[in-house]
Each structure stands twice: as C-alpha cells, then as structure tokens.
Short mmCIF file of C-alpha atoms in Angstrom, two decimals:
data_model
loop_
_atom_site.label_atom_id
_atom_site.label_comp_id
_atom_site.label_asym_id
_atom_site.label_seq_id
_atom_site.Cartn_x
_atom_site.Cartn_y
_atom_site.Cartn_z
CA TYR Q 1 5.95 23.68 11.18
CA ASP Q 2 3.88 25.94 8.55
CA TYR Q 3 2.12 24.77 5.92
CA SER Q 4 0.29 27.51 4.80
CA HIS Q 5 2.31 27.88 1.52
CA ARG Q 6 1.36 24.18 -0.12
CA SER Q 7 -0.27 24.17 -2.43
CA ASP Q 8 -0.34 20.08 -3.29
CA LEU Q 9 -3.22 19.29 -1.18
CA PHE Q 10 -5.96 17.57 -2.97
CA HIS Q 11 -7.78 16.53 -0.15
CA HIS Q 12 -8.26 16.41 3.55
CA ALA Q 13 -10.04 14.47 6.37
CA ILE Q 14 -10.39 14.47 10.31
CA LEU Q 15 -11.96 11.17 10.97
CA ALA Q 16 -12.84 10.14 14.18
CA PRO Q 17 -14.99 7.58 16.76
CA LEU Q 18 -18.26 9.16 17.34
CA ASN Q 19 -17.20 9.85 20.70
CA THR Q 20 -14.64 12.21 19.82
CA PRO Q 21 -15.22 15.70 21.57
CA PRO Q 22 -15.72 17.99 19.07
CA ASN Q 23 -13.33 20.42 20.26
CA LEU Q 24 -10.07 18.14 19.42
CA ILE Q 25 -10.59 17.11 15.94
CA GLU Q 26 -11.25 21.27 14.59
CA ASN Q 27 -8.33 20.45 12.77
CA SER Q 28 -5.25 18.71 12.43
CA ALA Q 29 -2.97 21.59 14.71
CA VAL Q 30 -5.29 21.32 17.35
CA LEU Q 31 -4.91 17.38 17.27
CA TRP Q 32 -1.80 17.20 17.57
CA ASN Q 33 -1.21 19.95 19.98
CA GLU Q 34 -3.45 18.40 22.55
CA ILE Q 35 -1.51 14.98 21.77
CA GLU Q 36 2.14 16.34 22.27
CA GLN Q 37 1.20 18.16 25.52
CA LEU Q 38 -0.25 14.62 26.61
CA GLU Q 39 3.28 13.56 26.26
CA LYS Q 40 5.87 13.63 29.23
CA ARG Q 41 8.26 12.17 27.60
CA LYS Q 42 10.57 13.46 24.98
CA ASP Q 43 11.37 10.17 22.80
CA ALA Q 44 7.28 9.72 23.35
CA GLN Q 45 6.01 8.24 20.26
CA LEU Q 46 2.95 10.71 19.18
CA SER Q 47 0.82 8.84 16.20
CA ARG Q 48 1.78 5.64 13.70
CA TYR Q 49 2.24 7.13 10.23
CA PHE Q 50 2.37 5.52 6.57
CA ASP Q 51 1.84 6.57 2.64
CA ILE Q 52 -1.21 4.69 1.19
CA ALA Q 53 -0.32 4.42 -2.61
CA ILE Q 54 -3.67 4.65 -3.75
CA PRO Q 55 -5.16 2.61 -7.01
CA ALA Q 56 -4.75 5.19 -9.83
CA GLU Q 57 -7.36 3.54 -12.43
CA LEU Q 58 -10.02 5.31 -9.56
CA ASP Q 59 -11.72 8.76 -10.18
CA ASN Q 60 -10.68 10.92 -7.61
CA ASP Q 61 -13.65 10.76 -5.92
CA ALA Q 62 -13.46 6.93 -5.97
CA LYS Q 63 -10.02 7.63 -4.54
CA ILE Q 64 -10.81 9.28 -1.60
CA ALA Q 65 -13.70 7.64 -0.86
CA LEU Q 66 -11.86 4.00 -0.85
CA VAL Q 67 -8.90 5.74 1.56
CA LYS Q 68 -11.57 7.00 4.21
CA ASN Q 69 -13.59 4.23 4.03
CA TYR Q 70 -10.25 1.83 4.68
CA CYS Q 71 -9.09 4.19 7.38
CA LYS Q 72 -12.87 4.02 9.01
CA ARG Q 73 -13.08 0.44 9.02
CA ASN Q 74 -9.58 -0.80 9.73
CA PHE Q 75 -8.54 2.37 12.39
CA VAL Q 76 -11.65 4.54 13.79
CA SER Q 77 -13.58 1.64 14.99
CA GLN Q 78 -11.14 0.55 17.23
CA GLY Q 79 -10.69 3.60 18.65
CA MET Q 80 -7.72 5.93 16.34
CA VAL Q 81 -8.21 9.14 15.33
CA ALA Q 82 -6.91 9.17 11.88
CA ASP Q 83 -5.51 12.57 10.42
CA VAL Q 84 -5.71 11.96 6.18
CA SER Q 85 -3.73 14.06 3.23
CA PHE Q 86 -4.65 13.32 0.09
CA HIS Q 87 -2.06 14.38 -2.42
CA ASP Q 88 -0.77 14.15 -6.30
CA LEU Q 89 -4.61 12.38 -7.77
CA ASN Q 90 -4.73 13.32 -11.03
CA SER Q 91 -0.89 11.97 -11.90
CA HIS Q 92 0.36 8.87 -12.16
CA ASN Q 93 1.25 8.57 -8.56
CA PRO Q 94 -1.87 9.42 -6.16
CA HIS Q 95 -1.29 8.54 -2.62
CA ALA Q 96 -3.10 9.66 0.69
CA HIS Q 97 -0.65 10.20 4.19
CA VAL Q 98 -2.15 9.22 7.22
CA MET Q 99 -1.39 9.41 10.92
CA LEU Q 100 -3.25 7.67 13.43
CA THR Q 101 -3.54 7.98 17.53
CA LEU Q 102 -2.12 5.76 19.92
CA ARG Q 103 -4.24 6.94 22.94
CA GLU Q 104 -8.11 6.04 23.02
CA ILE Q 105 -10.19 8.22 22.54
CA THR Q 106 -13.67 9.16 25.87
CA THR Q 107 -16.05 11.52 25.82
CA ASP Q 108 -13.47 13.32 28.08
CA GLY Q 109 -10.83 13.45 25.31
CA PHE Q 110 -7.07 11.12 25.01
CA GLY Q 111 -6.97 8.51 27.76
CA LYS Q 112 -4.05 5.84 27.65
CA LYS Q 113 -1.48 3.92 24.94
CA ASN Q 114 -3.96 1.14 23.57
CA ARG Q 115 -0.63 -1.21 23.10
CA SER Q 116 -2.76 -3.74 21.39
CA TRP Q 117 -2.32 -2.13 18.30
CA ASN Q 118 0.83 -1.74 18.23
CA GLU Q 119 0.69 -5.74 17.41
CA HIS Q 120 2.82 -7.15 14.67
CA SER Q 121 0.55 -9.03 13.25
CA LEU Q 122 -1.95 -6.24 12.81
CA MET Q 123 0.20 -4.88 9.80
CA ASP Q 124 -0.64 -7.91 7.10
CA GLU Q 125 -3.97 -7.19 8.18
CA TRP Q 126 -4.11 -3.96 7.39
CA ARG Q 127 -1.84 -4.64 4.53
CA SER Q 128 -4.70 -7.13 3.65
CA SER Q 129 -7.90 -5.37 3.89
CA TRP Q 130 -6.39 -2.42 1.34
CA ALA Q 131 -6.10 -5.13 -1.43
CA PHE Q 132 -9.33 -6.64 -0.95
CA MET Q 133 -11.38 -3.29 -1.19
CA SER Q 134 -9.25 -2.31 -3.49
CA ASN Q 135 -9.06 -5.13 -5.83
CA HIS Q 136 -13.27 -4.08 -4.97
CA ALA Q 137 -13.53 -0.73 -6.05
CA LEU Q 138 -11.62 -1.75 -9.52
CA MET Q 139 -14.15 -4.26 -9.98
CA SER Q 140 -17.06 -2.06 -9.22
CA ILE Q 141 -15.44 -0.09 -12.67
CA GLY Q 142 -14.57 -2.86 -15.04
CA SER Q 143 -10.92 -3.22 -14.22
CA GLU Q 144 -8.96 -5.66 -14.42
CA SER Q 145 -5.84 -4.41 -12.57
CA ARG Q 146 -5.45 -5.83 -9.38
CA ILE Q 147 -3.37 -5.47 -5.99
CA ASP Q 148 -1.16 -8.06 -4.14
CA HIS Q 149 -0.30 -7.28 -1.13
CA ARG Q 150 2.03 -10.01 -0.29
CA SER Q 151 5.78 -9.70 -0.96
CA LEU Q 152 7.21 -10.20 -4.94
CA GLU Q 153 9.13 -13.78 -3.60
CA THR Q 154 5.84 -15.00 -2.06
CA GLN Q 155 3.96 -14.67 -4.80
CA LYS Q 156 7.05 -16.56 -6.91
CA GLN Q 157 7.24 -18.99 -4.21
CA GLU Q 158 3.70 -19.56 -4.82
CA ALA Q 159 3.71 -19.99 -8.28
CA LEU Q 160 6.79 -22.00 -8.73
CA VAL Q 161 4.57 -24.62 -6.42
CA ILE Q 162 1.48 -24.27 -8.27
CA ALA Q 163 4.07 -25.05 -11.06
CA GLU Q 164 4.87 -27.83 -10.14
CA THR Q 165 1.98 -29.14 -8.57
CA ALA Q 166 0.24 -29.09 -11.77
CA LYS Q 167 3.43 -30.66 -13.85
CA ALA Q 168 3.05 -34.19 -11.62
CA GLU Q 169 -0.36 -33.94 -13.03
CA GLY Q 170 0.79 -33.72 -16.53
CA LYS Q 171 -0.60 -30.51 -16.80
CA GLU Q 172 1.53 -29.21 -18.12
CA GLN Q 173 -0.27 -25.89 -20.20
CA GLU Q 174 -1.75 -25.13 -16.26
CA ALA Q 175 1.99 -25.52 -14.72
CA ASN Q 176 3.04 -23.21 -17.57
CA ILE Q 177 1.14 -20.43 -16.99
CA ALA Q 178 1.88 -20.86 -13.43
CA MET Q 179 5.73 -20.43 -14.34
CA ALA Q 180 5.07 -17.37 -16.88
CA LYS Q 181 3.57 -16.03 -13.35
CA ALA Q 182 6.63 -16.67 -11.51
CA ILE Q 183 9.39 -15.35 -14.41
CA GLU Q 184 7.25 -12.06 -14.29
CA LEU Q 185 7.95 -12.17 -10.51
CA SER Q 186 11.30 -12.23 -10.03
CA ARG Q 187 12.47 -8.95 -9.86
CA PRO Q 188 13.21 -6.62 -6.77
CA ALA Q 189 10.83 -4.55 -4.96
CA MET Q 190 10.32 -0.95 -6.45
CA THR Q 191 12.83 1.46 -3.86
CA ARG Q 192 10.86 3.81 -2.15
CA ILE Q 193 11.52 7.52 -2.24
CA ASN Q 194 10.50 10.32 -0.63
CA ARG Q 195 8.68 12.83 -2.31
CA LYS Q 196 11.51 15.71 -1.61
CA SER Q 197 14.02 13.67 -3.21
CA TRP Q 198 12.02 12.40 -6.04
CA HIS Q 199 13.06 14.63 -9.13
CA SER Q 200 16.48 14.51 -7.93
CA LYS Q 201 18.44 13.10 -10.73
CA ARG Q 202 19.86 10.08 -8.04
CA SER Q 203 16.12 9.04 -7.64
CA GLN Q 204 14.96 9.02 -11.27
CA ASP Q 205 18.44 7.13 -12.06
CA LEU Q 206 17.26 4.58 -9.97
CA ARG Q 207 13.59 4.54 -10.74
CA LEU Q 208 14.47 4.60 -14.50
CA ALA Q 209 16.98 1.48 -13.98
CA GLU Q 210 13.88 -0.28 -11.76
CA GLN Q 211 11.99 0.19 -14.12
CA GLN Q 212 13.81 -1.05 -17.25
CA GLU Q 213 14.28 -4.00 -15.11
CA ALA Q 214 10.70 -4.78 -14.13
CA ALA Q 215 10.21 -4.21 -18.30
CA ASN Q 216 12.94 -6.36 -19.22
CA VAL Q 217 11.69 -9.22 -16.87
CA LYS Q 218 8.08 -8.69 -17.94
CA GLN Q 219 9.33 -8.96 -22.02
CA ARG Q 220 10.69 -12.43 -20.48
CA ALA Q 221 7.39 -13.73 -19.12
CA SER Q 222 5.68 -12.76 -22.54
CA ASP Q 223 8.07 -14.77 -24.51
CA PHE Q 224 7.53 -17.72 -22.17
CA ARG Q 225 3.73 -17.24 -23.04
CA GLN Q 226 4.60 -17.22 -26.76
CA LEU Q 227 6.21 -20.68 -26.59
CA PHE Q 228 3.91 -22.11 -24.89
CA ASN Q 229 1.12 -20.97 -27.11
CA SER Q 230 3.06 -21.52 -29.66
CA ASN Q 231 2.18 -24.25 -31.77
CA ILE Q 232 5.13 -25.86 -30.38
CA GLY Q 233 3.97 -25.57 -26.84
CA ASN Q 234 3.58 -29.42 -26.16
CA TYR Q 235 6.94 -30.05 -26.32
CA ILE Q 236 8.49 -27.56 -23.80
CA THR Q 237 9.50 -29.29 -20.24
CA VAL Q 238 8.94 -27.26 -16.95
CA ASN Q 239 11.69 -27.96 -14.49
CA PRO Q 240 9.99 -25.56 -11.11
CA ASP Q 241 13.50 -27.11 -9.55
CA SER Q 242 15.28 -25.33 -11.11
CA PHE Q 243 14.33 -22.25 -12.09
#
C-alpha cells in the first residue's frame, strides 16, 4: 500500500543492531519486503506491532529521544530491528507505532526466528521499562505526572491492602489517603479506539462517556479527601473490607 500521500507523519526511524547489513534498513519498504520474502507460509507472522502513548508533557525532541532510547534498550539490544513512526506529537495524543522483526539478524542478513522473544513474561518487562523510563523523563523536567504500567484493578487492590494495614496499625490518616486512591482507581480502563474510527460519532460519544465517568470518580475521591482533611477527619471510620 502506498502511504506517500499521508501528511501526518512527524518523524520516522529504523533502529537496528550494529551487525545489520545497511542495505536491509535503507527504508521500510526494503526492510519488510525482505522479511516477507523469507516467509514460506501464507499465514506467517511478519512482525510484532504495538503503539506507544507518549507523555504529552515532554517537548517533541524529548518525546522522540524517549521512544528511541526505549526501543534500543529493550529490543535492538536483543537483536531486533525496530521500525518506528511518530504521529501527532503536537497534539494531546502523541504516540508512536513500532514494528519489530522476529528473526535474528547477522552480517549476512536475517536468520531463524527467535522464539524466546515470544515469552509472555516479556510483556510485563517491556511495560515496566516504559513506565520507568517515562517517569524518569517526566521527573527530569520537573513534572509531577507519573505512569503506572499496571492495571487499574491491580493498583486499586494494592491501595486497599495499604489502607487495611494502616488502619490495623492505627494510622488513620495513612489509611484514608490510601482509601482515597482506591476510590479514584475504581473505574474501568479507557477503551482503545483506533485512529481510523476516532472521529466517528460513536467513538466520540464513547470517549465522552468514559471521560465523564472518570471525572465523576475523581470527584468522589476529591470529596473523600476533603472530608478526612476537615475538622471532623478524626471521627471518620474507614472499612476497606466493605469498600
């Protein structure tokens, strides 16, 4: 498919191990045509693909550097070639599309597929690494925003455990802070909407409803914080078991 008419590509890069033959990474067409020619089966998997949501607080150079360093550390260092495209860096939704090769690369070209790269546990490692590197970048510019790669439910359960432990130890203030966090996390995750359908009325209505629900939950958490920070805060009883 010819994407040459697209005007929304902000930046593009192919990141490869040092022993990669230069002719294979001349451009994306050369790279993926070579990959496709190596496969014999019609249903063969050609790449691993995912999107990265980039912190909007960073400037554009920092956004690009963050994604590139992340790909080099987690993928290129292991022998993969990463084809990265950056979109909408000046918007509220800056993101990058990443395609990774599945075959070992040598000075002679691509070899066999590395099945160890399919280990499911790697997903948590890659997500954790993105959170760590993003938070370091945010901290370096003085931003208080932070990323947590874990699910909302996992974070909520952790907050409830902290609240229960603090309450048992008589630390009411600490228990209430953890409960407020648990309240704020009591919401479903946002639905992933692909770029093609983003501007449809159905998608916009869905996102608006989800944003409103998130705002309502955050308001409930804010109300709870104001309550235990008020003069009657010492009289509040928190029961994590019935939350």
